[in-house]
Short mmCIF file of C-alpha atoms in Angstrom, two decimals:
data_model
loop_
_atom_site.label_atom_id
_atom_site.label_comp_id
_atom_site.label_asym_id
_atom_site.label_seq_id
_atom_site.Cartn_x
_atom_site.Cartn_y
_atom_site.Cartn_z
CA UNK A 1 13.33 -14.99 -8.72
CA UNK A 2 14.56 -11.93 -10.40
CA UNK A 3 18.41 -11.80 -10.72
CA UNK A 4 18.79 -8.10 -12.26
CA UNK A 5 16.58 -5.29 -12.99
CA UNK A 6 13.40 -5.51 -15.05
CA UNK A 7 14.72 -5.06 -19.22
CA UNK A 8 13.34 -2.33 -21.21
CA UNK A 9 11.13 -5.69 -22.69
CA UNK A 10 9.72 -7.19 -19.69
CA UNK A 11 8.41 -3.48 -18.47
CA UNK A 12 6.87 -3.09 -22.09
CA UNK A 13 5.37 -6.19 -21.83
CA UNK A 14 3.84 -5.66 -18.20
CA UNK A 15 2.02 -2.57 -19.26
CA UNK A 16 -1.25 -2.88 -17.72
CA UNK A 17 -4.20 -2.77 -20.59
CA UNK A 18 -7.67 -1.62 -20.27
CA UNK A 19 -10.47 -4.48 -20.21
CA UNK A 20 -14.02 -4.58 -19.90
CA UNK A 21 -17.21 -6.43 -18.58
CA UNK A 22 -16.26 -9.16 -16.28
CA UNK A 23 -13.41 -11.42 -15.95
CA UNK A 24 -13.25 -13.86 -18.37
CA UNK A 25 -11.90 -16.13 -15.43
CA UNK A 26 -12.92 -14.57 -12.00
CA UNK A 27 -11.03 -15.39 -8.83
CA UNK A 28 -13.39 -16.94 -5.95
CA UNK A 29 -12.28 -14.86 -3.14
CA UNK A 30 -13.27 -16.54 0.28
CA UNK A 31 -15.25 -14.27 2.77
CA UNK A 32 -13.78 -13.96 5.84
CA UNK A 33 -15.53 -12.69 9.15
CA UNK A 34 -13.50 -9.76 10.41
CA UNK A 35 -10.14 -8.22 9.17
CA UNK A 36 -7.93 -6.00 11.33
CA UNK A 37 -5.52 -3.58 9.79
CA UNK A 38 -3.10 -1.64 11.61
CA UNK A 39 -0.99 0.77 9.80
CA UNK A 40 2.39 0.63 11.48
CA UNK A 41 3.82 3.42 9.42
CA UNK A 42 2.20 6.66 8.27
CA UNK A 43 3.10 9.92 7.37
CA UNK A 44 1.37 11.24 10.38
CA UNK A 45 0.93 10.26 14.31
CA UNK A 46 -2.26 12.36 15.92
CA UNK A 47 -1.93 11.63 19.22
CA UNK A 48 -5.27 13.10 20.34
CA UNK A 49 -7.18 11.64 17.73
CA UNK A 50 -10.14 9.36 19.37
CA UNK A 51 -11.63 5.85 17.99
CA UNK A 52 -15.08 4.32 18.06
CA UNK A 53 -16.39 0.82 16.99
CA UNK A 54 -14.43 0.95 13.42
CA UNK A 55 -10.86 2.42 14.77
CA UNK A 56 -8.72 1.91 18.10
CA UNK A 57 -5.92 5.12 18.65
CA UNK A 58 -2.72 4.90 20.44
CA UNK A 59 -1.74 7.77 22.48
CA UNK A 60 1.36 9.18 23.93
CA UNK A 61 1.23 6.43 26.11
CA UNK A 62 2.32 4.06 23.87
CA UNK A 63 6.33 4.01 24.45
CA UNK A 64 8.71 5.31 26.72
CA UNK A 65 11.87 6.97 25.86
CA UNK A 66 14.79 8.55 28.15
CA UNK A 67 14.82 11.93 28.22
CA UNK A 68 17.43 13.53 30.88
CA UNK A 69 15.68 16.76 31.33
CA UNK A 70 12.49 15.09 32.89
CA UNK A 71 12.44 14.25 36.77
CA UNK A 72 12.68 10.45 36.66
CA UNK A 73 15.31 10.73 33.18
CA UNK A 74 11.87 9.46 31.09
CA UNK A 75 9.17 10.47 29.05
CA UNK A 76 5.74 8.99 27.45
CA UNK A 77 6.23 9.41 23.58
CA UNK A 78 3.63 8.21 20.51
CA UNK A 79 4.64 6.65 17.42
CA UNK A 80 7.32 7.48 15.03
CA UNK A 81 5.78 9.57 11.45
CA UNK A 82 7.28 9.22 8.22
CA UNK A 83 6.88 9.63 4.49
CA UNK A 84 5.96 5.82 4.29
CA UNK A 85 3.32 3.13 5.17
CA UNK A 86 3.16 -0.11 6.52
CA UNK A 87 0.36 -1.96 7.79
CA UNK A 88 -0.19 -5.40 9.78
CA UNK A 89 -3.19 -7.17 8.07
CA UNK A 90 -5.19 -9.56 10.00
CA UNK A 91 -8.17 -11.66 8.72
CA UNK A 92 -10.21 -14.05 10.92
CA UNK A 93 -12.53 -17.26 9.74
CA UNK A 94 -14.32 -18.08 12.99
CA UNK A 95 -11.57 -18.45 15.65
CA UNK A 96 -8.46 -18.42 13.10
CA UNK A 97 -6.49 -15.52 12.33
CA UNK A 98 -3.59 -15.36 9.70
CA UNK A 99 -1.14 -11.78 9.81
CA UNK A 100 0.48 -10.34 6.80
CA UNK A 101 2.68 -7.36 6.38
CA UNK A 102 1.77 -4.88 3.87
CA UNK A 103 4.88 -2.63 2.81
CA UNK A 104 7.94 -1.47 5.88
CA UNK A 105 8.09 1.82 5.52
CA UNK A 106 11.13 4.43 4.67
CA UNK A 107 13.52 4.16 7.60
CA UNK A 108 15.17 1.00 8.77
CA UNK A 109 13.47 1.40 12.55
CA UNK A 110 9.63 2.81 11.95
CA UNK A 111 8.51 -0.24 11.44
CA UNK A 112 10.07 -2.44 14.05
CA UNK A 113 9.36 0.84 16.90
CA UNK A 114 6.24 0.97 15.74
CA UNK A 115 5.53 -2.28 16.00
CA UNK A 116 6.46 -2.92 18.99
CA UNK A 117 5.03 -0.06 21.03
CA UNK A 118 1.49 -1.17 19.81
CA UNK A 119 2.22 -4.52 20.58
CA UNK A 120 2.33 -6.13 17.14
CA UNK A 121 4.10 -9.18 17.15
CA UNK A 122 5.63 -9.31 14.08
CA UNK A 123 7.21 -12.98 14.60
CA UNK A 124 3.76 -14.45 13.41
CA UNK A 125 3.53 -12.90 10.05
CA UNK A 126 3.28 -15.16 7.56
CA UNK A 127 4.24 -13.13 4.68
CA UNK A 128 4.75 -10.07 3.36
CA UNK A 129 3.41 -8.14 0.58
CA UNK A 130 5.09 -4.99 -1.71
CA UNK A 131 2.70 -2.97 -3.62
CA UNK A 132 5.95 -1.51 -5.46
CA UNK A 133 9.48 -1.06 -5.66
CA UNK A 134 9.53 2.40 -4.02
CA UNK A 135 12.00 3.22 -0.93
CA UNK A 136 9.08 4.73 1.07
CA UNK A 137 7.38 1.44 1.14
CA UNK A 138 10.54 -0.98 1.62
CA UNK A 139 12.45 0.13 3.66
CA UNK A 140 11.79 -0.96 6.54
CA UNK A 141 12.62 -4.31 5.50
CA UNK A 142 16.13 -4.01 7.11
CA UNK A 143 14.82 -3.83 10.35
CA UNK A 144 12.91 -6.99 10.02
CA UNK A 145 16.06 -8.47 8.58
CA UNK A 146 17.32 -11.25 10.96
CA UNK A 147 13.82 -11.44 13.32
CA UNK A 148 12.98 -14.83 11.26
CA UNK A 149 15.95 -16.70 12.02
CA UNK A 150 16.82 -19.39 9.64
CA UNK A 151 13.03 -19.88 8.19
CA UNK A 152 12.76 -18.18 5.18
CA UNK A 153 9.79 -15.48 5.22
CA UNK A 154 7.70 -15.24 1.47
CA UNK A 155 7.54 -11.77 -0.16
CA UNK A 156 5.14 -11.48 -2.98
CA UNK A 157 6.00 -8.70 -5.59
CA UNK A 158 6.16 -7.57 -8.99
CA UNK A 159 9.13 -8.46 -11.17
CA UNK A 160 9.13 -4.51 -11.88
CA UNK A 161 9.82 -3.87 -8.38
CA UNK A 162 13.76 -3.70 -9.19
CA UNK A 163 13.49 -1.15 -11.45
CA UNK A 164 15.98 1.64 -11.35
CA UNK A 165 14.58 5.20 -10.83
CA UNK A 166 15.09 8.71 -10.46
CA UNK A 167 13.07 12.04 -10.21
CA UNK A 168 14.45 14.70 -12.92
CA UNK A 169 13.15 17.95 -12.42
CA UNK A 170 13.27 20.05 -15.49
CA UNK A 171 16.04 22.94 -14.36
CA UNK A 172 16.04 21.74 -10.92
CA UNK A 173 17.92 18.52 -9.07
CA UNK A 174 18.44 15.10 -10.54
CA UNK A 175 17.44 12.38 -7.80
CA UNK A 176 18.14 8.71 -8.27
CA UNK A 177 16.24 6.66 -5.64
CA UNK A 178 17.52 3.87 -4.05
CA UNK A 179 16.50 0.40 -5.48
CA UNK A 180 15.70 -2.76 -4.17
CA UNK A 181 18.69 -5.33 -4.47
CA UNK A 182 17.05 -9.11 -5.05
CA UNK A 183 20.20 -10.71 -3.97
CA UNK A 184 20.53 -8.91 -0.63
CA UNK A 185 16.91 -9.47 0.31
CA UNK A 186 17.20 -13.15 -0.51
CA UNK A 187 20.71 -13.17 1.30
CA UNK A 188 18.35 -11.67 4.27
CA UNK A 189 15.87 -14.31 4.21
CA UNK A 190 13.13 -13.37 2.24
CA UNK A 191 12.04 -16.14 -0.26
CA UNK A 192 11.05 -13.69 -3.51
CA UNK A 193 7.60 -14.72 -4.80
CA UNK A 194 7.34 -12.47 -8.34
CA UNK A 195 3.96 -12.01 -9.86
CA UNK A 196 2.79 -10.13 -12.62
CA UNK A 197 -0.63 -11.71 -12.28
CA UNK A 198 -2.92 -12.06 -9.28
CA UNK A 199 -1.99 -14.30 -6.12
CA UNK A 200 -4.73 -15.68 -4.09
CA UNK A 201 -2.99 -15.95 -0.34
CA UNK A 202 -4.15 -17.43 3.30
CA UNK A 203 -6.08 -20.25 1.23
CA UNK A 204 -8.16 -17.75 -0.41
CA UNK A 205 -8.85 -15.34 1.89
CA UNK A 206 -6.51 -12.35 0.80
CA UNK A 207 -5.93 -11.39 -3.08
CA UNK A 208 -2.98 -9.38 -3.90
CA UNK A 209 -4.45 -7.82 -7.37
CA UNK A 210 -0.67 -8.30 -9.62
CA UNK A 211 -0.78 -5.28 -12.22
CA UNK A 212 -4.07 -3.42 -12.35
CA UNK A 213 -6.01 -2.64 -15.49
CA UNK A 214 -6.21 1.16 -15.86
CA UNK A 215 -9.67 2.06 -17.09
CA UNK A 216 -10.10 5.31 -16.31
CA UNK A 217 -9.63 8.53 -18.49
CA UNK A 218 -8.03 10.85 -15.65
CA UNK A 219 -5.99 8.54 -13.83
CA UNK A 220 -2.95 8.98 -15.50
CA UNK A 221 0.54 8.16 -13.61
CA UNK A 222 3.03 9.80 -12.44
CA UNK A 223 5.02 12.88 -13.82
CA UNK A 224 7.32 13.39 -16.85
CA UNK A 225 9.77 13.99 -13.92
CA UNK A 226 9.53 10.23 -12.59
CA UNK A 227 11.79 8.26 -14.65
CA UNK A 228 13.19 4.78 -15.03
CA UNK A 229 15.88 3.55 -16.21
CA UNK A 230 15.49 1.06 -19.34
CA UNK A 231 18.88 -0.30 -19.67
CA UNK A 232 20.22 2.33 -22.20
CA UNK A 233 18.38 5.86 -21.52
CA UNK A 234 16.40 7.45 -18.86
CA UNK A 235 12.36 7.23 -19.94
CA UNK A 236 9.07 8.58 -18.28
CA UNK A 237 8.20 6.05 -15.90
CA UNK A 238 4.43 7.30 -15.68
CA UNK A 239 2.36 3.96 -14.86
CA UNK A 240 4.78 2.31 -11.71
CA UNK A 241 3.47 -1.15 -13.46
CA UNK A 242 4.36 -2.94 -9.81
CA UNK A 243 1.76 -1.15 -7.98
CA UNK A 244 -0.46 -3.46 -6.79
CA UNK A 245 -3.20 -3.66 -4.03
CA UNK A 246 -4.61 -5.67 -1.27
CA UNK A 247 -8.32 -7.15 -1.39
CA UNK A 248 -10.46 -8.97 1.43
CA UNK A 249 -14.08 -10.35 1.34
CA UNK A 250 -16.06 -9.84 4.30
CA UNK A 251 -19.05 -11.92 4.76
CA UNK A 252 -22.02 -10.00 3.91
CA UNK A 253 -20.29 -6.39 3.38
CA UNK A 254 -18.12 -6.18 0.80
CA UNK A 255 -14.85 -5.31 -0.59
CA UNK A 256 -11.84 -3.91 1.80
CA UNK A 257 -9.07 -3.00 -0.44
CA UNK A 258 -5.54 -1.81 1.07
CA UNK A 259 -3.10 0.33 -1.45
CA UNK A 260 0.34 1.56 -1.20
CA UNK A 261 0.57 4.77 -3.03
CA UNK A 262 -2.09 3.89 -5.60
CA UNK A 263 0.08 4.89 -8.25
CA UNK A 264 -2.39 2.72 -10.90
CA UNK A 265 -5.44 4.96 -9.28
CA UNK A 266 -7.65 4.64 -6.75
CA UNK A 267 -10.73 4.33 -8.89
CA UNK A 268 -8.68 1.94 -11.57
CA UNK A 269 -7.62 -0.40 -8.16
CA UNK A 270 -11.59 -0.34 -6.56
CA UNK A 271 -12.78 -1.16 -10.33
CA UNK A 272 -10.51 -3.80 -10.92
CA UNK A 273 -10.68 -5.55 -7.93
CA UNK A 274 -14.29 -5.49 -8.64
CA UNK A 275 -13.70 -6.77 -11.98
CA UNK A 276 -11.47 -10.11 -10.98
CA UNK A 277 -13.10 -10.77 -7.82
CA UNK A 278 -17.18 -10.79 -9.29
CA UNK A 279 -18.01 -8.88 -5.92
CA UNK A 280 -19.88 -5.35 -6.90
CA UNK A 281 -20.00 -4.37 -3.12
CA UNK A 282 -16.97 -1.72 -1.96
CA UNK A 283 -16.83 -2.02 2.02
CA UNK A 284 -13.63 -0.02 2.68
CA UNK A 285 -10.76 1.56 1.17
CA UNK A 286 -7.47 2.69 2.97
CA UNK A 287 -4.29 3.26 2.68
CA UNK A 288 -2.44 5.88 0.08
CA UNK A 289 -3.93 7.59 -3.26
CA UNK A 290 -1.12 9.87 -4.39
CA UNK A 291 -3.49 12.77 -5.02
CA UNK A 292 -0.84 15.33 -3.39
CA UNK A 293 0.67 17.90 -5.61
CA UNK A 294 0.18 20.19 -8.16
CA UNK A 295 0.17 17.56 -11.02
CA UNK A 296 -2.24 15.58 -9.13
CA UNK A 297 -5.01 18.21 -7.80
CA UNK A 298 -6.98 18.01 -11.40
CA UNK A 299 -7.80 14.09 -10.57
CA UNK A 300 -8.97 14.94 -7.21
CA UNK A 301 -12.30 16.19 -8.48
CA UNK A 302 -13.03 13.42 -10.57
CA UNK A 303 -11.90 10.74 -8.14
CA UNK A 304 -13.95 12.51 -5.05
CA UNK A 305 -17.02 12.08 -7.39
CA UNK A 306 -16.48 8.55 -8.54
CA UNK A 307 -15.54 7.49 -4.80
CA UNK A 308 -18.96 8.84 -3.71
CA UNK A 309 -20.56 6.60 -6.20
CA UNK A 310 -18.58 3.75 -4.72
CA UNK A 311 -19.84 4.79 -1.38
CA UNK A 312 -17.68 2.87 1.10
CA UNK A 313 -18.17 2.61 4.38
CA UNK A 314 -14.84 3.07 5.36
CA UNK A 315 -12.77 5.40 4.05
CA UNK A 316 -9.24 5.99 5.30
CA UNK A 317 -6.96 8.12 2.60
CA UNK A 318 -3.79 8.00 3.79
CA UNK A 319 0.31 8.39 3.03
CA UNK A 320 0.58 10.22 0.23
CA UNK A 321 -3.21 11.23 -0.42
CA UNK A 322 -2.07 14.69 0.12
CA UNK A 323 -4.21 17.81 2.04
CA UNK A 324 -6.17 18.68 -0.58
CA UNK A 325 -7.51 15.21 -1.36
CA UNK A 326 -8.45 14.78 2.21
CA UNK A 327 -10.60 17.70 2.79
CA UNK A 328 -11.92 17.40 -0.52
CA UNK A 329 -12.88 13.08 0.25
CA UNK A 330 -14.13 14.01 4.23
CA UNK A 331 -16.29 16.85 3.12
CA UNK A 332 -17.56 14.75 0.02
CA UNK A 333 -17.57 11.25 2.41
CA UNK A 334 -18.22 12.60 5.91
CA UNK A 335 -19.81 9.61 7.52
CA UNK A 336 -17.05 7.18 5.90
CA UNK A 337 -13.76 9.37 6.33
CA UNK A 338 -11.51 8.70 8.86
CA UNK A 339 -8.81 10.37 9.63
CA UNK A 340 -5.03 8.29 9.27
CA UNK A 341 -2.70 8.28 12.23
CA UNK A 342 0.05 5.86 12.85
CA UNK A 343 -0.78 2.77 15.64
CA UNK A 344 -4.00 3.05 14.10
CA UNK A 345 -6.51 -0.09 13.71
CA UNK A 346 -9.42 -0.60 12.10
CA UNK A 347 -11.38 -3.56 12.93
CA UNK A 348 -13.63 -4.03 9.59
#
């Protein structure tokens, strides 16, 4: 465990480098037969959005709230929306199935309302997995706090995930985000797993990729505005070296990989899960791909096209893909796009 932010050093040090060809040691990743992934928290809720055999939808139906103006003092209400994500991640070998939680959100309650209007039982998660350090993607873990009782529930991250940071606008506000304490989650009962290298979970079933190589020219970070602090001065934070994704094998289709934000790049993440796992074959590819904004919109083009060479099956751009990159990946992808809404699973 961590006891203080990551130095100036150890961030230096984690930088991801570019490699090539395959790895020199490749991880055996065990197929599994199905894997279920339910994205708790989202930055939208479509209530009228319908499924088919890939994706399930929860409607308004799904929870019921007082509401004194109604006759009866109730109301049928959908799923809370927020700048974050979440997702319960379910893999099945023949008649097992092992649950892990991907991210908790921004807001202390998302995840847990969320949760439990879809009926996601949360007690049987067996871990949890950060792809970073970012508030939009942790913090929900309050409202898990205290579910667990006195067992201790693991967290896999990256030692970066403490980091201090801040947006700093050039003539506009100064915005220090809040960061992730080590000591309080511990104190909550999370037992802090920190990995700068891949983990192999669920006895080989899941790998959770550690720092990703970044291989491509376009994909280039985040903004001069995104800082972090290195222990004596604020510095361009541009590569978010905890980013980190989520890979399954399914038996006889391919790769399903799960990001965060995708801060390292969606087409750096596909390619390097490639790369460590030996498997060539993308099956599916959700979750966010930070291609909103104006600093962003030149990678769209160049992502779109290497994505269609990828050609997954499934495609579900999510959280902080941003409008642009959506039309642009459903018009380019039209048979594999699907469109992200909270409660939503997809059964891969």
């Amino acid at each position: 465990m961590c006891d203080g932010h990551a130095s100036r050093a150890e961030v230096a040090q984690g930088v991801p480098r570019p490699a090539e060809g395959p790895a020199v040691d490749p991880i055996p990743l065990e197929p599994v037969d199905e894997v279920r992934i339910t994205t708790l928290v989202e930055n939208v809720f479509d209530a009228l959005l319908t499924g088919d055999e890939r994706v399930s939808r929860v409607g308004l139906g799904a929870g019921r709230a007082t509401a004194a103006q109604f006759v009866g003092g109730a109301a049928d209400v959908g799923l809370m929306a927020e700048h974050g994500f979440a997702a319960l991640v379910t893999v099945r070998r023949g008649t097992a199935t092992t649950s892990l939680l991907f991210d908790a959100g921004l807001s202390p309650d998302a995840l847990v309302v969320n949760a439990g209007r879809v009926g996601a039982d949360l007690d049987v998660v067996q871990g949890i997995v950060l792809s970073h350090g970012h508030p939009d993607h942790a913090g929900g873990l309050a409202g898990l706090a205290g579910r667990r009782g006195t067992r201790a529930l693991p967290m896999v991250l990256h030692p970066a995930a403490w980091t201090r940071r801040r947006f700093a606008v050039p003539g506009g506000d100064t915005r220090e985000l809040p960061t992730l304490s080590p000591r309080a989650l511990a104190g909550e009962g999370f037992e802090l797993v920190e990995r700068r290298v891949p983990s192999v979970l669920l006895d080989g079933a899941v790998l959770i990729t550690g720092e990703v190589d970044r291989t491509t020219e376009y994909e280039r970070g985040m903004p001069p505005a995104h800082q972090a602090w290195t222990g004596s001065a604020w510095e361009h934070d541009a590569a978010v070296v905890d980013d980190q994704a989520l890979v399954v094998h399914v038996k006889d289709k391919g790769l399903v990989v799960l990001t965060g934000c995708g801060h390292a790049g969606a087409v750096n993440i596909v390619r390097h899960a490639q790369r460590l796992t030996g498997v060539p074959e993308l099956y599916a590819l959700l979750g966010g791909l930070h291609l909103g904004g104006p600093y962003f919109e030149p990678v769209i083009p160049p992502t779109v096209a290497a994505l269609r060479e990828l050609a997954p099956a499934v495609l579900v751009p999510g959280h902080c893909t941003g409008w642009r990159a959506q039309h642009a990946l459903a018009a380019a992808l039209p048979d594999a796009w699907i469109a992200p809404s909270a409660g939503s699973t997809y059964t891969l």
